[in-house]
Amino acid sequence: MIAPVVRDHKTYGESIQKKAKKIKNLELIDFVIPAEIHDFYMKAKVYVLSSELEGFSNTMAEAMQSRCPVLSYNVNPDNILHDHQFGLCAEKDMDKFYQDFEVLNSNEELRGEKGVNGMEYINTFHDKETIINQFKELLSTV
C-alpha cells in the first residue's frame, strides 16, 4: 500500500499508517517518486481508491495508463467507471467494496479487460496530442 501522509490531513494520515503497519501481510510504502510509480501499477492486480470524495485523480489516471483496473469506494466522476468499463465503484457500501475486491482479485480475465479499457480511455480522452489539438481548435475559434 502506497500511502503518503498529506500535509493538510497529517493526523489522519499518520493514523492510517500506524494501523497499516500492524497488518502482517501488508507492506506500507510512504512515498514513491513519480518516475517509479508506473512499476508499482504494473505489478498491482487492482488500484484501490479509498477516497469518499474526489474528482478524477491523477493516481487513477496513472493506474489506468498502466492497465490496472480501478476499484473505488465512492469516487466515480460522471459515472466513468461503469460507462467505460475500467473499474468498479461500491458507492460507499463496504460490503459491496469487499465483494468487488474479491471479484477483481480472483478473476484475471476481468482484470485484464478492465485494465485494457482503462488504458484505452486514457489514450482516447487524455492523450497529450489529443488535448493539444483540442486546445488549438478552441483557440482558433476565438
PDB file of C-alpha atoms in Angstrom:
ATOM      1  CA  MET A   1       0.000   0.000   0.000  1.00  0.00           C
ATOM      2  CA  ILE A   2       1.401   3.345  -1.039  1.00  0.00           C
ATOM      3  CA  ALA A   3       0.056   5.917   1.402  1.00  0.00           C
ATOM      4  CA  PRO A   4       1.949   9.160   1.838  1.00  0.00           C
ATOM      5  CA  VAL A   5       0.724  11.464   4.579  1.00  0.00           C
ATOM      6  CA  VAL A   6      -0.970  14.501   3.069  1.00  0.00           C
ATOM      7  CA  ARG A   7       0.129  17.761   4.677  1.00  0.00           C
ATOM      8  CA  ASP A   8      -3.434  19.034   5.178  1.00  0.00           C
ATOM      9  CA  HIS A   9      -4.521  15.774   6.821  1.00  0.00           C
ATOM     10  CA  LYS A  10      -1.430  14.826   8.808  1.00  0.00           C
ATOM     11  CA  THR A  11      -3.186  13.365  11.866  1.00  0.00           C
ATOM     12  CA  TYR A  12      -5.471  11.212   9.734  1.00  0.00           C
ATOM     13  CA  GLY A  13      -2.613  10.037   7.504  1.00  0.00           C
ATOM     14  CA  GLU A  14      -0.423   9.115  10.445  1.00  0.00           C
ATOM     15  CA  SER A  15      -3.324   7.206  11.989  1.00  0.00           C
ATOM     16  CA  ILE A  16      -3.825   5.193   8.775  1.00  0.00           C
ATOM     17  CA  GLN A  17      -0.107   4.438   8.553  1.00  0.00           C
ATOM     18  CA  LYS A  18       0.002   3.311  12.183  1.00  0.00           C
ATOM     19  CA  LYS A  19      -2.911   0.919  11.612  1.00  0.00           C
ATOM     20  CA  ALA A  20      -1.475  -0.328   8.308  1.00  0.00           C
ATOM     21  CA  LYS A  21       1.839  -1.216   9.931  1.00  0.00           C
ATOM     22  CA  LYS A  22       0.001  -3.693  12.171  1.00  0.00           C
ATOM     23  CA  ILE A  23      -1.281  -5.718   9.194  1.00  0.00           C
ATOM     24  CA  LYS A  24       1.132  -8.609   8.750  1.00  0.00           C
ATOM     25  CA  ASN A  25       0.634  -9.232   5.021  1.00  0.00           C
ATOM     26  CA  LEU A  26       0.722  -5.564   4.013  1.00  0.00           C
ATOM     27  CA  GLU A  27       3.786  -3.591   3.042  1.00  0.00           C
ATOM     28  CA  LEU A  28       3.357   0.115   3.658  1.00  0.00           C
ATOM     29  CA  ILE A  29       5.263   2.422   1.340  1.00  0.00           C
ATOM     30  CA  ASP A  30       5.250   6.047   2.427  1.00  0.00           C
ATOM     31  CA  PHE A  31       6.257   7.673  -0.851  1.00  0.00           C
ATOM     32  CA  VAL A  32       7.234   6.802  -4.414  1.00  0.00           C
ATOM     33  CA  ILE A  33       8.841   9.260  -6.795  1.00  0.00           C
ATOM     34  CA  PRO A  34       6.727   9.859  -9.909  1.00  0.00           C
ATOM     35  CA  ALA A  35       9.347   8.360 -12.247  1.00  0.00           C
ATOM     36  CA  GLU A  36       8.990   4.989 -10.464  1.00  0.00           C
ATOM     37  CA  ILE A  37       5.234   4.796  -9.827  1.00  0.00           C
ATOM     38  CA  HIS A  38       4.445   3.072 -13.143  1.00  0.00           C
ATOM     39  CA  ASP A  39       6.334  -0.041 -11.973  1.00  0.00           C
ATOM     40  CA  PHE A  40       4.056  -0.339  -8.943  1.00  0.00           C
ATOM     41  CA  TYR A  41       0.893  -0.059 -11.040  1.00  0.00           C
ATOM     42  CA  MET A  42       2.211  -2.674 -13.474  1.00  0.00           C
ATOM     43  CA  LYS A  43       2.686  -5.138 -10.599  1.00  0.00           C
ATOM     44  CA  ALA A  44      -0.667  -4.392  -8.942  1.00  0.00           C
ATOM     45  CA  LYS A  45      -3.752  -6.505  -9.513  1.00  0.00           C
ATOM     46  CA  VAL A  46      -6.114  -3.683  -8.556  1.00  0.00           C
ATOM     47  CA  TYR A  47      -5.844   0.046  -7.896  1.00  0.00           C
ATOM     48  CA  VAL A  48      -7.943   0.776  -4.795  1.00  0.00           C
ATOM     49  CA  LEU A  49      -9.248   4.325  -4.499  1.00  0.00           C
ATOM     50  CA  SER A  50     -10.467   4.635  -0.915  1.00  0.00           C
ATOM     51  CA  SER A  51     -11.490   8.298  -1.048  1.00  0.00           C
ATOM     52  CA  GLU A  52     -15.034   9.243  -0.205  1.00  0.00           C
ATOM     53  CA  LEU A  53     -14.926  12.421  -2.281  1.00  0.00           C
ATOM     54  CA  GLU A  54     -12.514  13.311  -5.050  1.00  0.00           C
ATOM     55  CA  GLY A  55     -12.529  14.265  -8.687  1.00  0.00           C
ATOM     56  CA  PHE A  56     -10.789  12.370 -11.455  1.00  0.00           C
ATOM     57  CA  SER A  57      -7.489  11.811  -9.685  1.00  0.00           C
ATOM     58  CA  ASN A  58      -4.012  11.714 -11.174  1.00  0.00           C
ATOM     59  CA  THR A  59      -3.393   8.418  -9.409  1.00  0.00           C
ATOM     60  CA  MET A  60      -6.433   6.861 -11.038  1.00  0.00           C
ATOM     61  CA  ALA A  61      -5.210   8.048 -14.439  1.00  0.00           C
ATOM     62  CA  GLU A  62      -1.735   6.646 -13.725  1.00  0.00           C
ATOM     63  CA  ALA A  63      -3.219   3.276 -12.802  1.00  0.00           C
ATOM     64  CA  MET A  64      -5.377   3.246 -15.911  1.00  0.00           C
ATOM     65  CA  GLN A  65      -2.409   4.108 -18.145  1.00  0.00           C
ATOM     66  CA  SER A  66      -0.692   1.049 -16.654  1.00  0.00           C
ATOM     67  CA  ARG A  67      -3.676  -1.217 -17.411  1.00  0.00           C
ATOM     68  CA  CYS A  68      -4.520  -1.544 -13.725  1.00  0.00           C
ATOM     69  CA  PRO A  69      -8.277  -1.895 -13.066  1.00  0.00           C
ATOM     70  CA  VAL A  70      -9.830   0.554 -10.620  1.00  0.00           C
ATOM     71  CA  LEU A  71     -11.821  -0.301  -7.523  1.00  0.00           C
ATOM     72  CA  SER A  72     -13.337   2.773  -5.920  1.00  0.00           C
ATOM     73  CA  TYR A  73     -15.067   3.071  -2.582  1.00  0.00           C
ATOM     74  CA  ASN A  74     -17.108   6.074  -3.742  1.00  0.00           C
ATOM     75  CA  VAL A  75     -15.358   8.148  -6.425  1.00  0.00           C
ATOM     76  CA  ASN A  76     -16.856   7.716  -9.899  1.00  0.00           C
ATOM     77  CA  PRO A  77     -16.770  11.069 -11.716  1.00  0.00           C
ATOM     78  CA  ASP A  78     -19.553  11.293 -14.292  1.00  0.00           C
ATOM     79  CA  ASN A  79     -20.069   7.527 -13.873  1.00  0.00           C
ATOM     80  CA  ILE A  80     -16.944   6.829 -15.967  1.00  0.00           C
ATOM     81  CA  LEU A  81     -16.040   3.594 -14.152  1.00  0.00           C
ATOM     82  CA  HIS A  82     -19.273   1.997 -15.305  1.00  0.00           C
ATOM     83  CA  ASP A  83     -19.749   3.784 -18.625  1.00  0.00           C
ATOM     84  CA  HIS A  84     -16.245   2.951 -19.852  1.00  0.00           C
ATOM     85  CA  GLN A  85     -15.936  -0.390 -18.021  1.00  0.00           C
ATOM     86  CA  PHE A  86     -12.496   0.128 -16.487  1.00  0.00           C
ATOM     87  CA  GLY A  87     -13.426  -0.319 -12.864  1.00  0.00           C
ATOM     88  CA  LEU A  88     -15.979  -0.863 -10.161  1.00  0.00           C
ATOM     89  CA  CYS A  89     -17.475   1.552  -7.637  1.00  0.00           C
ATOM     90  CA  ALA A  90     -19.007   0.432  -4.337  1.00  0.00           C
ATOM     91  CA  GLU A  91     -20.865   3.730  -3.765  1.00  0.00           C
ATOM     92  CA  LYS A  92     -19.957   3.807  -0.045  1.00  0.00           C
ATOM     93  CA  ASP A  93     -21.225   0.258   0.509  1.00  0.00           C
ATOM     94  CA  MET A  94     -18.453  -1.529   2.404  1.00  0.00           C
ATOM     95  CA  ASP A  95     -19.902  -4.991   1.757  1.00  0.00           C
ATOM     96  CA  LYS A  96     -20.028  -4.276  -1.981  1.00  0.00           C
ATOM     97  CA  PHE A  97     -16.487  -2.875  -1.795  1.00  0.00           C
ATOM     98  CA  TYR A  98     -15.228  -6.154  -0.291  1.00  0.00           C
ATOM     99  CA  GLN A  99     -17.222  -8.218  -2.802  1.00  0.00           C
ATOM    100  CA  ASP A 100     -15.945  -6.185  -5.756  1.00  0.00           C
ATOM    101  CA  PHE A 101     -12.391  -6.575  -4.482  1.00  0.00           C
ATOM    102  CA  GLU A 102     -12.800 -10.347  -4.293  1.00  0.00           C
ATOM    103  CA  VAL A 103     -14.255 -10.438  -7.809  1.00  0.00           C
ATOM    104  CA  LEU A 104     -11.371  -8.448  -9.263  1.00  0.00           C
ATOM    105  CA  ASN A 105      -8.745 -10.233  -7.185  1.00  0.00           C
ATOM    106  CA  SER A 106      -9.913 -13.688  -8.258  1.00  0.00           C
ATOM    107  CA  ASN A 107     -10.763 -13.027 -11.923  1.00  0.00           C
ATOM    108  CA  GLU A 108      -7.658 -12.436 -14.033  1.00  0.00           C
ATOM    109  CA  GLU A 109      -9.664 -12.180 -17.265  1.00  0.00           C
ATOM    110  CA  LEU A 110     -11.935  -9.472 -15.850  1.00  0.00           C
ATOM    111  CA  ARG A 111      -8.912  -7.557 -14.507  1.00  0.00           C
ATOM    112  CA  GLY A 112      -7.333  -7.752 -17.950  1.00  0.00           C
ATOM    113  CA  GLU A 113     -10.471  -6.465 -19.698  1.00  0.00           C
ATOM    114  CA  LYS A 114     -10.941  -3.589 -17.271  1.00  0.00           C
ATOM    115  CA  GLY A 115      -7.237  -2.779 -17.439  1.00  0.00           C
ATOM    116  CA  VAL A 116      -7.275  -2.541 -21.236  1.00  0.00           C
ATOM    117  CA  ASN A 117     -10.471  -0.452 -21.129  1.00  0.00           C
ATOM    118  CA  GLY A 118      -8.794   1.966 -18.709  1.00  0.00           C
ATOM    119  CA  MET A 119      -5.720   2.330 -20.887  1.00  0.00           C
ATOM    120  CA  GLU A 120      -7.895   2.922 -23.956  1.00  0.00           C
ATOM    121  CA  TYR A 121      -9.917   5.551 -22.071  1.00  0.00           C
ATOM    122  CA  ILE A 122      -6.742   7.435 -21.125  1.00  0.00           C
ATOM    123  CA  ASN A 123      -5.348   7.178 -24.645  1.00  0.00           C
ATOM    124  CA  THR A 124      -8.628   8.399 -26.148  1.00  0.00           C
ATOM    125  CA  PHE A 125      -9.525  11.222 -23.776  1.00  0.00           C
ATOM    126  CA  HIS A 126      -6.293  12.243 -22.040  1.00  0.00           C
ATOM    127  CA  ASP A 127      -3.592  11.736 -24.634  1.00  0.00           C
ATOM    128  CA  LYS A 128      -1.285  14.759 -24.765  1.00  0.00           C
ATOM    129  CA  GLU A 129      -1.578  15.173 -28.545  1.00  0.00           C
ATOM    130  CA  THR A 130      -5.369  14.926 -28.410  1.00  0.00           C
ATOM    131  CA  ILE A 131      -5.561  17.593 -25.715  1.00  0.00           C
ATOM    132  CA  ILE A 132      -3.136  19.885 -27.574  1.00  0.00           C
ATOM    133  CA  ASN A 133      -5.169  19.565 -30.771  1.00  0.00           C
ATOM    134  CA  GLN A 134      -8.411  20.291 -28.910  1.00  0.00           C
ATOM    135  CA  PHE A 135      -6.813  23.342 -27.322  1.00  0.00           C
ATOM    136  CA  LYS A 136      -5.551  24.593 -30.688  1.00  0.00           C
ATOM    137  CA  GLU A 137      -9.007  24.137 -32.149  1.00  0.00           C
ATOM    138  CA  LEU A 138     -10.537  26.042 -29.258  1.00  0.00           C
ATOM    139  CA  LEU A 139      -8.091  28.916 -29.718  1.00  0.00           C
ATOM    140  CA  SER A 140      -8.735  29.080 -33.458  1.00  0.00           C
ATOM    141  CA  THR A 141     -12.468  29.677 -32.846  1.00  0.00           C
ATOM    142  CA  VAL A 142     -11.910  32.645 -30.561  1.00  0.00           C
TER     143      VAL A 142
END
